[in-house]
């Protein structure tokens, strides 16, 4: 559909223009797709964002924090970015991941007809 096409085109644009984008997350042992994580910057976002999305059966295994720490390192080392993560207020799991990797709640904002919390990622990735 048009929404999927727009999302794919936006991700390709992030890679082509910005040099960053999302990665597929795959479990080493099983080869199973765990989810996706990476940097992206959709046109209506205030700035580049660290995003992560895991399939529910992989929640609580540390995959999100591991992936986000790697993305923080890429952003700091190669792109000189201190990205944000936009997290819905009710998404306690993602808020816990953000805090675990050293992101700090910066402000709240209305965005896309919802209330979001803006977390700022550190200049250097947090220790594991």
Short mmCIF file of N, CA and C in Angstrom, two decimals:
data_model
loop_
_atom_site.label_atom_id
_atom_site.label_comp_id
_atom_site.label_asym_id
_atom_site.label_seq_id
_atom_site.Cartn_x
_atom_site.Cartn_y
_atom_site.Cartn_z
N UNK A 1 0.82 -1.18 0.00
CA UNK A 1 0.00 0.00 0.00
C UNK A 1 0.87 1.26 0.00
N UNK A 2 0.26 2.41 -0.08
CA UNK A 2 0.99 3.67 -0.15
C UNK A 2 1.79 3.99 1.10
N UNK A 3 1.25 3.64 2.27
CA UNK A 3 1.97 3.90 3.52
C UNK A 3 3.25 3.07 3.60
N UNK A 4 3.16 1.80 3.22
CA UNK A 4 4.35 0.94 3.23
C UNK A 4 5.39 1.43 2.23
N UNK A 5 4.92 1.82 1.07
CA UNK A 5 5.84 2.34 0.05
C UNK A 5 6.55 3.59 0.55
N UNK A 6 5.81 4.48 1.17
CA UNK A 6 6.40 5.70 1.71
C UNK A 6 7.43 5.40 2.79
N UNK A 7 7.14 4.43 3.65
CA UNK A 7 8.10 4.06 4.70
C UNK A 7 9.37 3.49 4.09
N UNK A 8 9.23 2.61 3.12
CA UNK A 8 10.41 2.02 2.46
C UNK A 8 11.22 3.09 1.74
N UNK A 9 10.56 3.99 1.04
CA UNK A 9 11.27 5.06 0.33
C UNK A 9 11.99 5.97 1.32
N UNK A 10 11.36 6.24 2.45
CA UNK A 10 12.00 7.07 3.47
C UNK A 10 13.24 6.42 4.04
N UNK A 11 13.18 5.11 4.30
CA UNK A 11 14.35 4.40 4.82
C UNK A 11 15.48 4.38 3.80
N UNK A 12 15.14 4.16 2.54
CA UNK A 12 16.16 4.20 1.49
C UNK A 12 16.78 5.59 1.41
N UNK A 13 15.95 6.62 1.54
CA UNK A 13 16.46 7.99 1.53
C UNK A 13 17.40 8.26 2.69
N UNK A 14 17.08 7.73 3.88
CA UNK A 14 17.99 7.90 5.02
C UNK A 14 19.36 7.30 4.71
N UNK A 15 19.37 6.08 4.12
CA UNK A 15 20.64 5.44 3.79
C UNK A 15 21.38 6.22 2.71
N UNK A 16 20.67 6.64 1.68
CA UNK A 16 21.31 7.31 0.54
C UNK A 16 21.79 8.71 0.89
N UNK A 17 20.97 9.48 1.57
CA UNK A 17 21.31 10.87 1.87
C UNK A 17 22.07 11.01 3.18
N UNK A 18 21.60 10.33 4.22
CA UNK A 18 22.18 10.52 5.55
C UNK A 18 23.26 9.54 5.93
N UNK A 19 23.34 8.41 5.21
CA UNK A 19 24.34 7.40 5.55
C UNK A 19 23.94 6.51 6.72
N UNK A 20 22.66 6.49 7.06
CA UNK A 20 22.19 5.65 8.15
C UNK A 20 20.79 5.16 7.86
N UNK A 21 20.36 4.17 8.65
CA UNK A 21 19.02 3.62 8.49
C UNK A 21 18.85 2.43 9.41
N UNK A 22 17.72 1.75 9.32
CA UNK A 22 17.46 0.61 10.20
C UNK A 22 18.16 -0.66 9.73
N UNK A 23 18.38 -1.55 10.70
CA UNK A 23 18.97 -2.86 10.46
C UNK A 23 17.98 -3.93 10.89
N UNK A 24 18.02 -5.07 10.23
CA UNK A 24 17.27 -6.24 10.70
C UNK A 24 18.05 -6.84 11.86
N UNK A 25 17.37 -7.26 12.90
CA UNK A 25 18.00 -7.92 14.04
C UNK A 25 17.70 -9.41 13.94
N UNK A 26 18.75 -10.21 13.94
CA UNK A 26 18.62 -11.65 13.77
C UNK A 26 19.31 -12.35 14.94
N UNK A 27 18.63 -13.31 15.52
CA UNK A 27 19.20 -14.08 16.62
C UNK A 27 20.27 -15.02 16.07
N UNK A 28 21.47 -14.95 16.64
CA UNK A 28 22.60 -15.75 16.13
C UNK A 28 22.32 -17.25 16.19
N UNK A 29 21.82 -17.72 17.32
CA UNK A 29 21.65 -19.16 17.52
C UNK A 29 20.64 -19.77 16.55
N UNK A 30 19.51 -19.11 16.37
CA UNK A 30 18.43 -19.70 15.59
C UNK A 30 18.29 -19.14 14.18
N UNK A 31 18.85 -17.96 13.95
CA UNK A 31 18.65 -17.29 12.67
C UNK A 31 17.30 -16.62 12.55
N UNK A 32 16.54 -16.59 13.65
CA UNK A 32 15.20 -16.00 13.64
C UNK A 32 15.27 -14.48 13.59
N UNK A 33 14.35 -13.89 12.86
CA UNK A 33 14.23 -12.44 12.84
C UNK A 33 13.68 -11.99 14.19
N UNK A 34 14.43 -11.12 14.86
CA UNK A 34 14.06 -10.62 16.18
C UNK A 34 13.27 -9.33 16.05
N UNK A 35 13.66 -8.48 15.09
CA UNK A 35 13.01 -7.20 14.90
C UNK A 35 13.89 -6.29 14.06
N UNK A 36 13.82 -5.00 14.34
CA UNK A 36 14.62 -4.01 13.60
C UNK A 36 15.05 -2.92 14.56
N UNK A 37 16.19 -2.31 14.26
CA UNK A 37 16.67 -1.18 15.05
C UNK A 37 17.60 -0.38 14.16
N UNK A 38 17.72 0.90 14.46
CA UNK A 38 18.64 1.74 13.70
C UNK A 38 18.32 3.20 13.86
N UNK A 39 18.99 3.99 13.08
CA UNK A 39 18.74 5.42 13.01
C UNK A 39 17.83 5.68 11.83
N UNK A 40 16.98 6.67 11.97
CA UNK A 40 16.17 7.13 10.85
C UNK A 40 15.76 8.55 11.10
N UNK A 41 15.30 9.22 10.07
CA UNK A 41 14.88 10.61 10.20
C UNK A 41 13.75 10.90 9.22
N UNK A 42 12.53 10.43 9.55
CA UNK A 42 11.39 10.76 8.69
C UNK A 42 11.22 12.27 8.59
N UNK A 43 10.67 12.73 7.51
CA UNK A 43 10.57 14.15 7.23
C UNK A 43 9.88 14.99 8.28
N UNK A 44 8.92 14.42 9.00
CA UNK A 44 8.21 15.21 10.00
C UNK A 44 8.80 15.06 11.40
N UNK A 45 9.85 14.27 11.58
CA UNK A 45 10.49 14.13 12.88
C UNK A 45 11.36 15.35 13.16
N UNK A 46 11.47 15.75 14.43
CA UNK A 46 12.27 16.94 14.74
C UNK A 46 13.76 16.74 14.48
N UNK A 47 14.26 15.52 14.58
CA UNK A 47 15.67 15.21 14.30
C UNK A 47 15.83 13.70 14.19
N UNK A 48 17.07 13.26 13.94
CA UNK A 48 17.34 11.83 13.79
C UNK A 48 16.98 11.08 15.07
N UNK A 49 16.44 9.88 14.88
CA UNK A 49 15.96 9.08 16.00
C UNK A 49 16.59 7.70 16.00
N UNK A 50 16.90 7.20 17.20
CA UNK A 50 17.23 5.79 17.39
C UNK A 50 15.91 5.08 17.60
N UNK A 51 15.64 4.10 16.75
CA UNK A 51 14.39 3.34 16.85
C UNK A 51 14.71 1.88 17.08
N UNK A 52 13.77 1.19 17.69
CA UNK A 52 13.87 -0.25 17.85
C UNK A 52 12.47 -0.82 17.93
N UNK A 53 12.35 -2.00 17.40
CA UNK A 53 11.06 -2.72 17.40
C UNK A 53 11.39 -4.20 17.42
N UNK A 54 10.96 -4.88 18.45
CA UNK A 54 11.21 -6.31 18.57
C UNK A 54 9.89 -7.06 18.57
N UNK A 55 9.91 -8.23 17.96
CA UNK A 55 8.76 -9.12 18.05
C UNK A 55 8.56 -9.50 19.51
N UNK A 56 7.33 -9.56 19.93
CA UNK A 56 7.01 -9.74 21.36
C UNK A 56 7.72 -10.95 21.98
N UNK A 57 7.86 -12.04 21.24
CA UNK A 57 8.47 -13.23 21.84
C UNK A 57 9.96 -13.04 22.17
N UNK A 58 10.55 -11.93 21.72
CA UNK A 58 11.96 -11.66 22.01
C UNK A 58 12.15 -10.56 23.04
N UNK A 59 11.07 -10.04 23.60
CA UNK A 59 11.17 -9.02 24.63
C UNK A 59 11.84 -9.60 25.88
N UNK A 60 12.56 -8.77 26.61
CA UNK A 60 13.13 -9.16 27.89
C UNK A 60 14.40 -9.99 27.80
N UNK A 61 14.99 -10.11 26.64
CA UNK A 61 16.21 -10.91 26.47
C UNK A 61 17.46 -10.05 26.28
N UNK A 62 17.31 -8.73 26.33
CA UNK A 62 18.46 -7.85 26.19
C UNK A 62 18.80 -7.48 24.75
N UNK A 63 18.01 -7.94 23.79
CA UNK A 63 18.31 -7.64 22.39
C UNK A 63 18.17 -6.15 22.08
N UNK A 64 17.17 -5.51 22.63
CA UNK A 64 16.96 -4.08 22.35
C UNK A 64 18.12 -3.26 22.90
N UNK A 65 18.51 -3.50 24.14
CA UNK A 65 19.61 -2.71 24.71
C UNK A 65 20.92 -2.96 23.96
N UNK A 66 21.17 -4.20 23.58
CA UNK A 66 22.39 -4.50 22.81
C UNK A 66 22.38 -3.76 21.47
N UNK A 67 21.26 -3.81 20.78
CA UNK A 67 21.17 -3.14 19.48
C UNK A 67 21.30 -1.62 19.62
N UNK A 68 20.63 -1.05 20.61
CA UNK A 68 20.66 0.41 20.78
C UNK A 68 22.07 0.87 21.14
N UNK A 69 22.78 0.14 21.98
CA UNK A 69 24.16 0.52 22.30
C UNK A 69 25.03 0.54 21.04
N UNK A 70 24.85 -0.42 20.18
CA UNK A 70 25.62 -0.44 18.93
C UNK A 70 25.26 0.75 18.04
N UNK A 71 23.99 1.07 17.98
CA UNK A 71 23.54 2.21 17.17
C UNK A 71 24.07 3.52 17.75
N UNK A 72 24.07 3.63 19.09
CA UNK A 72 24.66 4.82 19.72
C UNK A 72 26.13 4.96 19.33
N UNK A 73 26.86 3.86 19.32
CA UNK A 73 28.28 3.90 18.96
C UNK A 73 28.47 4.34 17.51
N UNK A 74 27.64 3.84 16.62
CA UNK A 74 27.71 4.24 15.21
C UNK A 74 27.41 5.73 15.08
N UNK A 75 26.37 6.19 15.76
CA UNK A 75 25.99 7.60 15.68
C UNK A 75 27.10 8.50 16.20
N UNK A 76 27.73 8.11 17.30
CA UNK A 76 28.79 8.92 17.89
C UNK A 76 30.07 8.89 17.05
N UNK A 77 30.45 7.70 16.60
CA UNK A 77 31.73 7.52 15.92
C UNK A 77 31.71 8.00 14.48
N UNK A 78 30.66 7.69 13.76
CA UNK A 78 30.66 7.94 12.32
C UNK A 78 29.82 9.13 11.88
N UNK A 79 28.87 9.53 12.70
CA UNK A 79 27.93 10.55 12.25
C UNK A 79 27.92 11.80 13.13
N UNK A 80 28.64 11.78 14.23
CA UNK A 80 28.68 12.91 15.17
C UNK A 80 27.27 13.36 15.54
N UNK A 81 26.40 12.39 15.82
CA UNK A 81 25.02 12.68 16.19
C UNK A 81 24.76 12.33 17.65
N UNK A 82 23.89 13.10 18.27
CA UNK A 82 23.28 12.75 19.56
C UNK A 82 21.79 12.64 19.31
N UNK A 83 21.36 11.51 18.79
CA UNK A 83 19.97 11.37 18.38
C UNK A 83 19.01 11.30 19.57
N UNK A 84 17.75 11.34 19.23
CA UNK A 84 16.68 11.21 20.21
C UNK A 84 15.97 9.88 19.99
N UNK A 85 15.11 9.54 20.93
CA UNK A 85 14.10 8.50 20.72
C UNK A 85 12.78 9.09 21.17
N UNK A 86 11.78 9.00 20.31
CA UNK A 86 10.43 9.42 20.65
C UNK A 86 9.68 8.19 21.16
N UNK A 87 9.21 8.28 22.40
CA UNK A 87 8.56 7.13 23.03
C UNK A 87 7.21 7.57 23.57
N UNK A 88 6.19 6.83 23.22
CA UNK A 88 4.86 7.14 23.77
C UNK A 88 4.90 6.98 25.29
N UNK A 89 4.20 7.85 25.97
CA UNK A 89 4.21 7.85 27.43
C UNK A 89 3.83 6.49 28.02
N UNK A 90 2.90 5.80 27.39
CA UNK A 90 2.43 4.54 27.94
C UNK A 90 3.36 3.36 27.65
N UNK A 91 4.42 3.56 26.87
CA UNK A 91 5.33 2.48 26.48
C UNK A 91 6.45 2.34 27.52
N UNK A 92 6.11 1.71 28.64
CA UNK A 92 7.07 1.58 29.74
C UNK A 92 8.29 0.75 29.36
N UNK A 93 8.10 -0.27 28.55
CA UNK A 93 9.23 -1.12 28.14
C UNK A 93 10.28 -0.33 27.38
N UNK A 94 9.85 0.47 26.43
CA UNK A 94 10.81 1.28 25.66
C UNK A 94 11.45 2.37 26.52
N UNK A 95 10.69 2.90 27.47
CA UNK A 95 11.28 3.88 28.38
C UNK A 95 12.38 3.23 29.21
N UNK A 96 12.16 2.00 29.65
CA UNK A 96 13.20 1.28 30.43
C UNK A 96 14.44 1.03 29.57
N UNK A 97 14.24 0.66 28.31
CA UNK A 97 15.39 0.46 27.41
C UNK A 97 16.17 1.76 27.26
N UNK A 98 15.46 2.86 27.03
CA UNK A 98 16.11 4.16 26.85
C UNK A 98 16.97 4.52 28.06
N UNK A 99 16.42 4.36 29.25
CA UNK A 99 17.17 4.67 30.47
C UNK A 99 18.36 3.72 30.63
N UNK A 100 18.16 2.44 30.34
CA UNK A 100 19.23 1.45 30.48
C UNK A 100 20.43 1.76 29.60
N UNK A 101 20.21 2.40 28.47
CA UNK A 101 21.31 2.71 27.55
C UNK A 101 21.82 4.14 27.73
N UNK A 102 21.37 4.81 28.78
CA UNK A 102 21.90 6.13 29.10
C UNK A 102 21.16 7.31 28.50
N UNK A 103 20.04 7.08 27.84
CA UNK A 103 19.26 8.20 27.30
C UNK A 103 18.55 8.91 28.45
N UNK A 104 18.38 10.20 28.30
CA UNK A 104 17.79 11.02 29.35
C UNK A 104 16.51 11.67 28.83
N UNK A 105 15.48 11.63 29.67
CA UNK A 105 14.22 12.28 29.30
C UNK A 105 14.47 13.78 29.21
N UNK A 106 14.24 14.33 28.03
CA UNK A 106 14.53 15.74 27.77
C UNK A 106 13.27 16.61 27.85
N UNK A 107 12.17 16.10 27.30
CA UNK A 107 10.94 16.88 27.31
C UNK A 107 9.79 15.99 26.82
N UNK A 108 8.59 16.50 26.97
CA UNK A 108 7.40 15.86 26.41
C UNK A 108 6.96 16.71 25.22
N UNK A 109 6.32 16.08 24.25
CA UNK A 109 5.83 16.84 23.10
C UNK A 109 4.62 16.15 22.48
N UNK A 110 3.75 16.96 21.92
CA UNK A 110 2.65 16.44 21.13
C UNK A 110 3.19 16.22 19.72
N UNK A 111 2.91 15.04 19.17
CA UNK A 111 3.43 14.68 17.85
C UNK A 111 2.52 13.62 17.26
N UNK A 112 2.11 13.82 16.02
CA UNK A 112 1.26 12.86 15.32
C UNK A 112 0.04 12.47 16.16
N UNK A 113 -0.63 13.46 16.70
CA UNK A 113 -1.86 13.27 17.46
C UNK A 113 -1.71 12.40 18.71
N UNK A 114 -0.52 12.40 19.31
CA UNK A 114 -0.30 11.65 20.55
C UNK A 114 0.71 12.42 21.41
N UNK A 115 0.80 12.02 22.66
CA UNK A 115 1.80 12.59 23.56
C UNK A 115 3.02 11.66 23.58
N UNK A 116 4.18 12.26 23.41
CA UNK A 116 5.43 11.51 23.34
C UNK A 116 6.42 12.06 24.34
N UNK A 117 7.35 11.21 24.74
CA UNK A 117 8.46 11.62 25.57
C UNK A 117 9.70 11.61 24.67
N UNK A 118 10.50 12.65 24.75
CA UNK A 118 11.73 12.75 23.97
C UNK A 118 12.89 12.37 24.88
N UNK A 119 13.59 11.31 24.51
CA UNK A 119 14.79 10.88 25.23
C UNK A 119 16.01 11.21 24.37
N UNK A 120 17.01 11.86 24.97
CA UNK A 120 18.25 12.21 24.27
C UNK A 120 19.32 11.17 24.59
N UNK A 121 19.93 10.64 23.55
CA UNK A 121 20.99 9.65 23.74
C UNK A 121 22.31 10.33 24.07
N UNK A 122 23.16 9.64 24.81
CA UNK A 122 24.43 10.26 25.24
C UNK A 122 25.43 10.39 24.09
N UNK A 123 26.43 11.22 24.32
CA UNK A 123 27.50 11.38 23.32
C UNK A 123 28.27 10.09 23.11
N UNK A 124 28.49 9.37 24.18
CA UNK A 124 29.17 8.08 24.12
C UNK A 124 28.22 7.00 24.63
N UNK A 125 28.25 5.83 24.00
CA UNK A 125 27.35 4.76 24.43
C UNK A 125 27.60 4.39 25.90
N UNK A 126 26.55 3.95 26.57
CA UNK A 126 26.67 3.53 27.95
C UNK A 126 27.37 2.18 28.02
N UNK A 127 27.95 1.90 29.17
CA UNK A 127 28.62 0.61 29.36
C UNK A 127 27.58 -0.50 29.45
N UNK A 128 27.99 -1.68 29.06
CA UNK A 128 27.07 -2.84 29.08
C UNK A 128 26.84 -3.35 30.46
#
